PDB file of C-alpha atoms in Angstrom:
ATOM      1  CA  UNK A   1     129.715 104.342  89.432  1.00 66.00           C
ATOM      2  CA  UNK A   2     132.426 106.715  90.577  1.00 71.00           C
ATOM      3  CA  UNK A   3     135.522 106.247  92.715  1.00 70.00           C
ATOM      4  CA  UNK A   4     134.102 108.512  95.423  1.00 76.00           C
ATOM      5  CA  UNK A   5     130.615 107.101  95.440  1.00 82.00           C
ATOM      6  CA  UNK A   6     127.645 105.610  93.554  1.00 85.00           C
ATOM      7  CA  UNK A   7     125.041 107.719  91.760  1.00 85.00           C
ATOM      8  CA  UNK A   8     121.488 106.441  92.428  1.00 86.00           C
ATOM      9  CA  UNK A   9     119.657 106.148  89.087  1.00 84.00           C
ATOM     10  CA  UNK A  10     116.307 106.668  90.815  1.00 83.00           C
ATOM     11  CA  UNK A  11     116.946 110.109  92.295  1.00 84.00           C
ATOM     12  CA  UNK A  12     120.417 111.059  91.138  1.00 81.00           C
ATOM     13  CA  UNK A  13     122.004 111.381  94.581  1.00 83.00           C
ATOM     14  CA  UNK A  14     125.588 110.373  95.351  1.00 84.00           C
ATOM     15  CA  UNK A  15     125.918 107.676  97.991  1.00 85.00           C
ATOM     16  CA  UNK A  16     128.751 105.600  99.515  1.00 85.00           C
ATOM     17  CA  UNK A  17     126.563 102.510  99.598  1.00 86.00           C
ATOM     18  CA  UNK A  18     123.253 101.937  97.845  1.00 85.00           C
ATOM     19  CA  UNK A  19     121.624  99.145  99.850  1.00 83.00           C
ATOM     20  CA  UNK A  20     120.199 101.198 102.755  1.00 84.00           C
ATOM     21  CA  UNK A  21     119.338 104.162 100.566  1.00 87.00           C
ATOM     22  CA  UNK A  22     117.337 102.025  98.080  1.00 85.00           C
ATOM     23  CA  UNK A  23     115.500 100.232 100.917  1.00 82.00           C
ATOM     24  CA  UNK A  24     114.499 103.245 102.978  1.00 84.00           C
ATOM     25  CA  UNK A  25     114.013 105.947 100.336  1.00 84.00           C
ATOM     26  CA  UNK A  26     112.746 104.040  97.273  1.00 85.00           C
ATOM     27  CA  UNK A  27     111.282 100.985  99.019  1.00 82.00           C
ATOM     28  CA  UNK A  28     113.105  98.479  96.840  1.00 83.00           C
ATOM     29  CA  UNK A  29     115.772  95.882  97.167  1.00 83.00           C
ATOM     30  CA  UNK A  30     119.131  95.679  95.451  1.00 84.00           C
ATOM     31  CA  UNK A  31     117.979  92.688  93.409  1.00 81.00           C
ATOM     32  CA  UNK A  32     114.978  94.656  92.057  1.00 83.00           C
ATOM     33  CA  UNK A  33     117.276  97.649  91.444  1.00 84.00           C
ATOM     34  CA  UNK A  34     119.697  95.474  89.443  1.00 81.00           C
ATOM     35  CA  UNK A  35     116.928  93.974  87.399  1.00 79.00           C
ATOM     36  CA  UNK A  36     115.265  97.348  86.666  1.00 81.00           C
ATOM     37  CA  UNK A  37     118.514  99.112  85.509  1.00 81.00           C
ATOM     38  CA  UNK A  38     120.153  96.042  83.843  1.00 78.00           C
ATOM     39  CA  UNK A  39     123.041  95.385  86.297  1.00 80.00           C
ATOM     40  CA  UNK A  40     124.617  92.046  86.735  1.00 75.00           C
ATOM     41  CA  UNK A  41     123.593  90.219  89.901  1.00 71.00           C
ATOM     42  CA  UNK A  42     127.205  90.188  91.197  1.00 71.00           C
ATOM     43  CA  UNK A  43     127.477  93.962  91.055  1.00 78.00           C
ATOM     44  CA  UNK A  44     128.381  95.418  94.416  1.00 79.00           C
ATOM     45  CA  UNK A  45     127.033  98.901  94.979  1.00 84.00           C
ATOM     46  CA  UNK A  46     129.842 100.059  97.281  1.00 84.00           C
ATOM     47  CA  UNK A  47     132.165 102.952  96.603  1.00 84.00           C
ATOM     48  CA  UNK A  48     135.824 102.039  95.799  1.00 82.00           C
ATOM     49  CA  UNK A  49     137.267 104.095  98.747  1.00 83.00           C
ATOM     50  CA  UNK A  50     134.679 102.544 101.131  1.00 84.00           C
ATOM     51  CA  UNK A  51     135.477  99.038  99.907  1.00 81.00           C
ATOM     52  CA  UNK A  52     139.226  99.766 100.419  1.00 83.00           C
ATOM     53  CA  UNK A  53     138.634 101.026 103.872  1.00 84.00           C
ATOM     54  CA  UNK A  54     136.624  97.963 104.843  1.00 81.00           C
ATOM     55  CA  UNK A  55     139.336  95.814 103.336  1.00 78.00           C
ATOM     56  CA  UNK A  56     142.053  97.510 105.459  1.00 83.00           C
ATOM     57  CA  UNK A  57     139.840  97.168 108.570  1.00 84.00           C
ATOM     58  CA  UNK A  58     139.422  93.441 107.930  1.00 77.00           C
ATOM     59  CA  UNK A  59     143.183  92.998 107.594  1.00 76.00           C
ATOM     60  CA  UNK A  60     143.753  95.030 110.721  1.00 80.00           C
ATOM     61  CA  UNK A  61     141.394  92.851 112.716  1.00 77.00           C
ATOM     62  CA  UNK A  62     143.044  89.737 111.254  1.00 74.00           C
ATOM     63  CA  UNK A  63     139.781  88.287 109.929  1.00 69.00           C
ATOM     64  CA  UNK A  64     140.179  84.850 108.348  1.00 63.00           C
ATOM     65  CA  UNK A  65     143.475  84.151 109.995  1.00 61.00           C
ATOM     66  CA  UNK A  66     142.428  80.790 111.197  1.00 61.00           C
ATOM     67  CA  UNK A  67     141.882  79.526 107.639  1.00 62.00           C
ATOM     68  CA  UNK A  68     144.461  77.469 105.785  1.00 64.00           C
ATOM     69  CA  UNK A  69     146.478  79.727 103.533  1.00 66.00           C
ATOM     70  CA  UNK A  70     147.941  76.770 101.641  1.00 72.00           C
ATOM     71  CA  UNK A  71     144.509  75.333 100.734  1.00 68.00           C
ATOM     72  CA  UNK A  72     143.339  78.782  99.676  1.00 66.00           C
ATOM     73  CA  UNK A  73     146.345  79.289  97.431  1.00 72.00           C
ATOM     74  CA  UNK A  74     145.911  75.821  95.898  1.00 72.00           C
ATOM     75  CA  UNK A  75     142.274  76.503  95.173  1.00 68.00           C
ATOM     76  CA  UNK A  76     143.069  79.805  93.473  1.00 67.00           C
ATOM     77  CA  UNK A  77     145.728  78.170  91.288  1.00 70.00           C
ATOM     78  CA  UNK A  78     143.389  75.338  90.272  1.00 67.00           C
ATOM     79  CA  UNK A  79     140.480  77.591  89.127  1.00 64.00           C
ATOM     80  CA  UNK A  80     140.093  78.379  85.457  1.00 59.00           C
ATOM     81  CA  UNK A  81     139.328  81.878  84.130  1.00 54.00           C
ATOM     82  CA  UNK A  82     136.539  80.553  81.931  1.00 54.00           C
ATOM     83  CA  UNK A  83     134.673  78.990  84.837  1.00 56.00           C
ATOM     84  CA  UNK A  84     135.200  82.015  87.018  1.00 53.00           C
ATOM     85  CA  UNK A  85     132.639  84.115  85.173  1.00 52.00           C
ATOM     86  CA  UNK A  86     130.025  81.437  84.917  1.00 57.00           C
ATOM     87  CA  UNK A  87     130.143  79.955  88.376  1.00 60.00           C
ATOM     88  CA  UNK A  88     128.461  82.788  90.392  1.00 65.00           C
ATOM     89  CA  UNK A  89     125.570  83.116  87.886  1.00 66.00           C
ATOM     90  CA  UNK A  90     125.030  79.356  87.783  1.00 68.00           C
ATOM     91  CA  UNK A  91     125.035  79.169  91.537  1.00 70.00           C
ATOM     92  CA  UNK A  92     122.443  81.929  91.763  1.00 74.00           C
ATOM     93  CA  UNK A  93     120.208  80.178  89.210  1.00 77.00           C
ATOM     94  CA  UNK A  94     120.516  76.821  90.985  1.00 76.00           C
ATOM     95  CA  UNK A  95     119.691  78.458  94.312  1.00 77.00           C
ATOM     96  CA  UNK A  96     116.637  80.232  92.898  1.00 82.00           C
ATOM     97  CA  UNK A  97     115.415  77.003  91.219  1.00 83.00           C
ATOM     98  CA  UNK A  98     115.900  75.053  94.513  1.00 81.00           C
ATOM     99  CA  UNK A  99     113.965  77.713  96.487  1.00 82.00           C
ATOM    100  CA  UNK A 100     111.109  77.639  94.052  1.00 83.00           C
ATOM    101  CA  UNK A 101     111.076  73.767  94.247  1.00 82.00           C
ATOM    102  CA  UNK A 102     110.918  73.800  98.041  1.00 76.00           C
ATOM    103  CA  UNK A 103     108.253  76.464  97.983  1.00 77.00           C
ATOM    104  CA  UNK A 104     105.983  74.210  95.898  1.00 75.00           C
ATOM    105  CA  UNK A 105     106.033  71.629  98.719  1.00 68.00           C
ATOM    106  CA  UNK A 106     108.711  69.289  97.380  1.00 72.00           C
ATOM    107  CA  UNK A 107     110.990  67.568  99.951  1.00 68.00           C
ATOM    108  CA  UNK A 108     113.748  64.980  99.664  1.00 67.00           C
ATOM    109  CA  UNK A 109     112.569  61.415 100.283  1.00 59.00           C
ATOM    110  CA  UNK A 110     114.727  60.968 103.369  1.00 53.00           C
ATOM    111  CA  UNK A 111     113.118  64.007 105.008  1.00 58.00           C
ATOM    112  CA  UNK A 112     109.525  62.967 104.331  1.00 64.00           C
ATOM    113  CA  UNK A 113     107.923  61.800 107.528  1.00 73.00           C
ATOM    114  CA  UNK A 114     104.486  61.297 105.950  1.00 81.00           C
ATOM    115  CA  UNK A 115     103.592  60.329 102.416  1.00 82.00           C
ATOM    116  CA  UNK A 116     101.002  62.065 100.245  1.00 84.00           C
ATOM    117  CA  UNK A 117      98.439  59.274 100.711  1.00 87.00           C
ATOM    118  CA  UNK A 118      98.320  59.872 104.473  1.00 88.00           C
ATOM    119  CA  UNK A 119      97.896  63.641 103.989  1.00 88.00           C
ATOM    120  CA  UNK A 120      95.018  63.025 101.498  1.00 89.00           C
ATOM    121  CA  UNK A 121      93.301  60.740 104.056  1.00 90.00           C
ATOM    122  CA  UNK A 122      93.600  63.250 106.856  1.00 88.00           C
ATOM    123  CA  UNK A 123      92.258  66.011 104.584  1.00 88.00           C
ATOM    124  CA  UNK A 124      89.231  63.927 103.666  1.00 88.00           C
ATOM    125  CA  UNK A 125      88.348  63.601 107.364  1.00 88.00           C
ATOM    126  CA  UNK A 126      87.664  67.322 107.462  1.00 85.00           C
ATOM    127  CA  UNK A 127      90.498  68.275 109.847  1.00 86.00           C
ATOM    128  CA  UNK A 128      92.057  71.706 109.798  1.00 87.00           C
ATOM    129  CA  UNK A 129      95.675  72.332 108.952  1.00 88.00           C
ATOM    130  CA  UNK A 130      96.745  72.542 112.620  1.00 89.00           C
ATOM    131  CA  UNK A 131      95.304  69.088 113.508  1.00 89.00           C
ATOM    132  CA  UNK A 132      96.664  67.517 110.373  1.00 89.00           C
ATOM    133  CA  UNK A 133     100.148  68.868 111.257  1.00 88.00           C
ATOM    134  CA  UNK A 134      99.814  67.511 114.802  1.00 87.00           C
ATOM    135  CA  UNK A 135      98.770  63.998 113.618  1.00 87.00           C
ATOM    136  CA  UNK A 136     101.353  63.898 110.847  1.00 85.00           C
ATOM    137  CA  UNK A 137     104.235  65.168 113.061  1.00 82.00           C
ATOM    138  CA  UNK A 138     105.013  68.079 110.721  1.00 84.00           C
ATOM    139  CA  UNK A 139     105.137  71.820 111.221  1.00 83.00           C
ATOM    140  CA  UNK A 140     102.093  73.939 110.268  1.00 86.00           C
ATOM    141  CA  UNK A 141     103.980  75.769 107.461  1.00 84.00           C
ATOM    142  CA  UNK A 142     105.270  72.488 106.022  1.00 83.00           C
ATOM    143  CA  UNK A 143     101.829  70.953 106.186  1.00 86.00           C
ATOM    144  CA  UNK A 144     100.242  73.904 104.481  1.00 86.00           C
ATOM    145  CA  UNK A 145     102.849  73.894 101.699  1.00 84.00           C
ATOM    146  CA  UNK A 146     102.338  70.187 101.021  1.00 84.00           C
ATOM    147  CA  UNK A 147      98.560  70.455 101.038  1.00 88.00           C
ATOM    148  CA  UNK A 148      98.749  73.380  98.608  1.00 86.00           C
ATOM    149  CA  UNK A 149     101.034  71.404  96.366  1.00 84.00           C
ATOM    150  CA  UNK A 150      98.534  68.472  96.352  1.00 85.00           C
ATOM    151  CA  UNK A 151      95.679  70.842  95.528  1.00 85.00           C
ATOM    152  CA  UNK A 152      93.917  70.239  98.855  1.00 84.00           C
ATOM    153  CA  UNK A 153      94.222  73.913  99.950  1.00 82.00           C
ATOM    154  CA  UNK A 154      93.838  77.048  97.924  1.00 76.00           C
ATOM    155  CA  UNK A 155      97.169  78.675  96.962  1.00 72.00           C
ATOM    156  CA  UNK A 156      98.793  81.308  99.107  1.00 66.00           C
ATOM    157  CA  UNK A 157      97.142  84.682  98.604  1.00 66.00           C
ATOM    158  CA  UNK A 158      99.563  87.527  98.156  1.00 68.00           C
ATOM    159  CA  UNK A 159      99.272  90.668 100.268  1.00 69.00           C
ATOM    160  CA  UNK A 160      96.822  93.098  98.886  1.00 75.00           C
ATOM    161  CA  UNK A 161      98.489  96.123  97.312  1.00 84.00           C
ATOM    162  CA  UNK A 162      97.439  99.524  98.624  1.00 89.00           C
ATOM    163  CA  UNK A 163      96.802 102.366  96.207  1.00 92.00           C
ATOM    164  CA  UNK A 164      99.053 105.096  97.605  1.00 92.00           C
ATOM    165  CA  UNK A 165      97.838 107.720  95.190  1.00 93.00           C
ATOM    166  CA  UNK A 166      94.269 107.254  96.409  1.00 93.00           C
ATOM    167  CA  UNK A 167      95.442 107.802 100.008  1.00 94.00           C
ATOM    168  CA  UNK A 168      97.111 110.984  98.993  1.00 94.00           C
ATOM    169  CA  UNK A 169      93.920 112.077  97.142  1.00 93.00           C
ATOM    170  CA  UNK A 170      91.798 111.369 100.208  1.00 92.00           C
ATOM    171  CA  UNK A 171      94.180 113.301 102.399  1.00 92.00           C
ATOM    172  CA  UNK A 172      93.984 116.251 100.092  1.00 92.00           C
ATOM    173  CA  UNK A 173      90.223 116.151 100.487  1.00 90.00           C
ATOM    174  CA  UNK A 174      90.749 116.841 104.171  1.00 88.00           C
ATOM    175  CA  UNK A 175      90.336 113.382 105.663  1.00 88.00           C
ATOM    176  CA  UNK A 176      92.135 112.203 108.758  1.00 89.00           C
ATOM    177  CA  UNK A 177      94.241 108.936 108.679  1.00 91.00           C
ATOM    178  CA  UNK A 178      91.579 107.062 110.664  1.00 86.00           C
ATOM    179  CA  UNK A 179      88.879 108.041 108.182  1.00 85.00           C
ATOM    180  CA  UNK A 180      91.142 107.048 105.250  1.00 90.00           C
ATOM    181  CA  UNK A 181      91.814 103.681 106.864  1.00 89.00           C
ATOM    182  CA  UNK A 182      88.097 103.029 107.446  1.00 83.00           C
ATOM    183  CA  UNK A 183      87.202 103.953 103.909  1.00 86.00           C
ATOM    184  CA  UNK A 184      89.936 101.815 102.318  1.00 88.00           C
ATOM    185  CA  UNK A 185      89.619  98.945 104.931  1.00 85.00           C
ATOM    186  CA  UNK A 186      93.217  99.080 105.987  1.00 89.00           C
ATOM    187  CA  UNK A 187      95.044  99.837 109.244  1.00 89.00           C
ATOM    188  CA  UNK A 188      95.621 103.463 110.452  1.00 89.00           C
ATOM    189  CA  UNK A 189      99.338 102.749 111.001  1.00 92.00           C
ATOM    190  CA  UNK A 190      99.701 101.831 107.315  1.00 92.00           C
ATOM    191  CA  UNK A 191      98.151 105.140 106.273  1.00 94.00           C
ATOM    192  CA  UNK A 192     100.538 107.067 108.566  1.00 94.00           C
ATOM    193  CA  UNK A 193     103.503 105.195 107.193  1.00 93.00           C
ATOM    194  CA  UNK A 194     102.579 105.909 103.524  1.00 94.00           C
ATOM    195  CA  UNK A 195     102.045 109.595 104.334  1.00 94.00           C
ATOM    196  CA  UNK A 196     105.460 109.695 106.038  1.00 93.00           C
ATOM    197  CA  UNK A 197     107.011 108.181 102.837  1.00 93.00           C
ATOM    198  CA  UNK A 198     105.369 110.885 100.801  1.00 94.00           C
ATOM    199  CA  UNK A 199     106.774 113.585 102.959  1.00 92.00           C
ATOM    200  CA  UNK A 200     110.299 111.984 102.702  1.00 92.00           C
ATOM    201  CA  UNK A 201     110.022 112.140  98.949  1.00 92.00           C
ATOM    202  CA  UNK A 202     109.192 115.869  99.047  1.00 91.00           C
ATOM    203  CA  UNK A 203     105.459 115.526  98.305  1.00 92.00           C
ATOM    204  CA  UNK A 204     103.372 118.138 100.142  1.00 92.00           C
ATOM    205  CA  UNK A 205     100.830 116.483 102.401  1.00 92.00           C
ATOM    206  CA  UNK A 206      98.152 118.931 103.553  1.00 92.00           C
ATOM    207  CA  UNK A 207      96.637 119.195 106.973  1.00 88.00           C
ATOM    208  CA  UNK A 208      93.123 117.743 107.416  1.00 88.00           C
ATOM    209  CA  UNK A 209      90.293 120.314 107.368  1.00 79.00           C
ATOM    210  CA  UNK A 210      87.553 118.084 108.816  1.00 74.00           C
ATOM    211  CA  UNK A 211      86.925 117.549 112.568  1.00 70.00           C
ATOM    212  CA  UNK A 212      89.004 114.968 114.133  1.00 72.00           C
ATOM    213  CA  UNK A 213      87.072 111.593 114.427  1.00 70.00           C
ATOM    214  CA  UNK A 214      87.371 110.986 118.204  1.00 66.00           C
ATOM    215  CA  UNK A 215      84.640 109.602 120.505  1.00 60.00           C
ATOM    216  CA  UNK A 216      84.872 112.319 123.147  1.00 63.00           C
ATOM    217  CA  UNK A 217      84.592 115.223 120.787  1.00 65.00           C
ATOM    218  CA  UNK A 218      81.670 117.637 121.503  1.00 74.00           C
ATOM    219  CA  UNK A 219      79.807 119.886 119.173  1.00 79.00           C
ATOM    220  CA  UNK A 220      77.716 122.986 119.784  1.00 82.00           C
ATOM    221  CA  UNK A 221      73.967 123.009 119.580  1.00 84.00           C
ATOM    222  CA  UNK A 222      73.897 125.001 116.396  1.00 87.00           C
ATOM    223  CA  UNK A 223      76.277 122.637 114.620  1.00 86.00           C
ATOM    224  CA  UNK A 224      74.256 119.638 115.715  1.00 88.00           C
ATOM    225  CA  UNK A 225      70.930 121.237 114.689  1.00 89.00           C
ATOM    226  CA  UNK A 226      72.319 122.067 111.228  1.00 88.00           C
ATOM    227  CA  UNK A 227      73.425 118.445 110.831  1.00 86.00           C
ATOM    228  CA  UNK A 228      70.091 117.200 112.162  1.00 88.00           C
ATOM    229  CA  UNK A 229      68.181 119.255 109.551  1.00 86.00           C
ATOM    230  CA  UNK A 230      70.125 117.598 106.771  1.00 85.00           C
ATOM    231  CA  UNK A 231      68.538 114.316 108.017  1.00 79.00           C
ATOM    232  CA  UNK A 232      70.194 110.906 108.021  1.00 82.00           C
ATOM    233  CA  UNK A 233      70.692 108.049 110.417  1.00 87.00           C
ATOM    234  CA  UNK A 234      72.662 108.442 113.693  1.00 88.00           C
ATOM    235  CA  UNK A 235      75.655 106.656 112.132  1.00 86.00           C
ATOM    236  CA  UNK A 236      75.628 109.085 109.111  1.00 87.00           C
ATOM    237  CA  UNK A 237      75.338 112.092 111.435  1.00 87.00           C
ATOM    238  CA  UNK A 238      78.202 110.746 113.561  1.00 84.00           C
ATOM    239  CA  UNK A 239      80.446 110.370 110.475  1.00 79.00           C
ATOM    240  CA  UNK A 240      79.500 113.876 109.296  1.00 81.00           C
ATOM    241  CA  UNK A 241      80.243 115.489 112.658  1.00 80.00           C
ATOM    242  CA  UNK A 242      83.188 113.349 113.627  1.00 75.00           C
ATOM    243  CA  UNK A 243      81.626 112.003 116.817  1.00 78.00           C
ATOM    244  CA  UNK A 244      80.379 108.714 118.099  1.00 78.00           C
ATOM    245  CA  UNK A 245      76.894 107.319 117.330  1.00 84.00           C
ATOM    246  CA  UNK A 246      76.062 107.115 121.066  1.00 85.00           C
ATOM    247  CA  UNK A 247      76.771 110.825 121.437  1.00 85.00           C
ATOM    248  CA  UNK A 248      74.365 111.642 118.522  1.00 88.00           C
ATOM    249  CA  UNK A 249      71.617 109.684 120.239  1.00 89.00           C
ATOM    250  CA  UNK A 250      72.252 111.425 123.563  1.00 88.00           C
ATOM    251  CA  UNK A 251      72.423 114.878 121.978  1.00 88.00           C
ATOM    252  CA  UNK A 252      69.204 114.296 120.122  1.00 90.00           C
ATOM    253  CA  UNK A 253      67.427 113.354 123.421  1.00 89.00           C
ATOM    254  CA  UNK A 254      68.974 116.359 125.262  1.00 87.00           C
ATOM    255  CA  UNK A 255      67.802 118.861 122.625  1.00 89.00           C
ATOM    256  CA  UNK A 256      64.410 117.211 122.437  1.00 88.00           C
ATOM    257  CA  UNK A 257      64.023 117.797 126.208  1.00 88.00           C
ATOM    258  CA  UNK A 258      64.788 121.452 125.690  1.00 86.00           C
ATOM    259  CA  UNK A 259      62.200 121.582 122.842  1.00 85.00           C
ATOM    260  CA  UNK A 260      64.793 122.447 120.223  1.00 86.00           C
ATOM    261  CA  UNK A 261      63.871 119.297 118.286  1.00 87.00           C
ATOM    262  CA  UNK A 262      60.328 118.250 117.584  1.00 84.00           C
ATOM    263  CA  UNK A 263      59.120 115.356 119.697  1.00 83.00           C
ATOM    264  CA  UNK A 264      58.541 111.986 118.057  1.00 75.00           C
ATOM    265  CA  UNK A 265      54.944 110.879 117.678  1.00 68.00           C
ATOM    266  CA  UNK A 266      54.001 107.861 119.795  1.00 63.00           C
ATOM    267  CA  UNK A 267      53.885 104.748 117.634  1.00 57.00           C
ATOM    268  CA  UNK A 268      50.715 102.772 117.473  1.00 57.00           C
ATOM    269  CA  UNK A 269      50.708  99.633 119.626  1.00 56.00           C
ATOM    270  CA  UNK A 270      50.355  96.464 117.557  1.00 59.00           C
ATOM    271  CA  UNK A 271      49.471  92.944 118.571  1.00 59.00           C
ATOM    272  CA  UNK A 272      46.493  90.926 119.767  1.00 62.00           C
ATOM    273  CA  UNK A 273      46.337  92.609 123.182  1.00 63.00           C
ATOM    274  CA  UNK A 274      46.213  96.072 121.652  1.00 62.00           C
ATOM    275  CA  UNK A 275      43.366  95.032 119.306  1.00 62.00           C
ATOM    276  CA  UNK A 276      41.343  93.680 122.311  1.00 64.00           C
ATOM    277  CA  UNK A 277      41.969  96.921 124.235  1.00 65.00           C
ATOM    278  CA  UNK A 278      40.688  99.010 121.359  1.00 62.00           C
ATOM    279  CA  UNK A 279      37.641  96.785 120.913  1.00 63.00           C
ATOM    280  CA  UNK A 280      36.656  96.866 124.593  1.00 63.00           C
ATOM    281  CA  UNK A 281      34.004  99.560 125.392  1.00 60.00           C
ATOM    282  CA  UNK A 282      35.178 102.168 127.768  1.00 60.00           C
ATOM    283  CA  UNK A 283      33.277 102.444 130.996  1.00 58.00           C
ATOM    284  CA  UNK A 284      32.121 105.854 132.219  1.00 56.00           C
ATOM    285  CA  UNK A 285      32.391 104.899 135.852  1.00 56.00           C
ATOM    286  CA  UNK A 286      35.605 105.369 137.619  1.00 58.00           C
ATOM    287  CA  UNK A 287      36.981 102.388 139.417  1.00 60.00           C
ATOM    288  CA  UNK A 288      37.318 102.942 143.162  1.00 59.00           C
ATOM    289  CA  UNK A 289      40.521 101.907 144.822  1.00 61.00           C
ATOM    290  CA  UNK A 290      40.364  98.876 147.057  1.00 59.00           C
ATOM    291  CA  UNK A 291      41.218  99.805 150.643  1.00 65.00           C
ATOM    292  CA  UNK A 292      44.280  98.154 152.056  1.00 68.00           C
ATOM    293  CA  UNK A 293      43.849  96.000 155.203  1.00 70.00           C
ATOM    294  CA  UNK A 294      45.745  97.163 158.198  1.00 76.00           C
ATOM    295  CA  UNK A 295      47.205  95.133 161.070  1.00 77.00           C
ATOM    296  CA  UNK A 296      44.284  96.004 163.291  1.00 77.00           C
ATOM    297  CA  UNK A 297      41.793  94.632 160.704  1.00 79.00           C
ATOM    298  CA  UNK A 298      43.788  91.379 160.476  1.00 79.00           C
ATOM    299  CA  UNK A 299      43.746  90.987 164.291  1.00 82.00           C
ATOM    300  CA  UNK A 300      39.943  91.507 164.390  1.00 83.00           C
ATOM    301  CA  UNK A 301      39.452  88.857 161.726  1.00 80.00           C
ATOM    302  CA  UNK A 302      41.493  86.322 163.746  1.00 82.00           C
ATOM    303  CA  UNK A 303      39.524  87.067 166.879  1.00 84.00           C
ATOM    304  CA  UNK A 304      36.169  86.560 165.142  1.00 82.00           C
ATOM    305  CA  UNK A 305      37.389  83.230 163.676  1.00 81.00           C
ATOM    306  CA  UNK A 306      38.533  82.019 167.083  1.00 81.00           C
ATOM    307  CA  UNK A 307      35.111  83.011 168.609  1.00 80.00           C
ATOM    308  CA  UNK A 308      33.253  81.015 166.029  1.00 77.00           C
ATOM    309  CA  UNK A 309      35.476  77.998 166.522  1.00 77.00           C
ATOM    310  CA  UNK A 310      34.976  77.995 170.325  1.00 74.00           C
ATOM    311  CA  UNK A 311      31.191  78.367 169.911  1.00 71.00           C
ATOM    312  CA  UNK A 312      31.021  75.267 167.772  1.00 62.00           C
TER     313      UNK A 312
END
């Protein structure tokens, strides 16, 4: 630490404050920074001149004027120098232990609306966490924490860590962010954010050399024929050309109509009806079409029927 600023031990730059710099540039918190470099947890990473300026600003704005000056002076006189160094660290340890205790599902008895026996009974009924919370009168997060503490739910899974070096390696191979996201099963926005972090750290991120994977992209006939000769399913050809699968199917049909792709042989018909059709002997005579009755023929038929009825 220097009077005019604080030197960051990660990158060696001089800063007035270290909190925002560590969070945005190095993606870490001040607690992790203190633990990594061996600082005390009460160390304030603010330059001396900056702290003095903020102190003068607070006095100018008369902050804390409504507090009792007599009580503050009395409290300062009553404190002991030996307890002064131990109290902040003990308070931090007690706070961390209490947070861990509450995270395990523990609650004071006066705040417990439902006992563990009721939660076990509701869990045996096969209800989900939302319905158990509704019947027990608890929040969903509180119900989940207590069920996990009782061993009725699996523990909370931590967020899966992403290999940033693999993302950079795939980008150097010429892949687009969407292709990297599909290959690593993550979101495209996360890939863009990690590449932006690499650029901020001075790492050279190359431009993709492959075609952009968009649905409306079109390819020439020669490019498509070269990809078609390499064989593969429509999905594999779509990934190779950077187009959609539906476009590959349409392009194949279009080039087949222009005789640029060999036609597909007609598959043999299977089934009982096809076997009977093949076993039936073919007739050499040609079936004559049945003439269609006209309106005049129908009228003559009605007149002949009426004549026979009157004769009877």
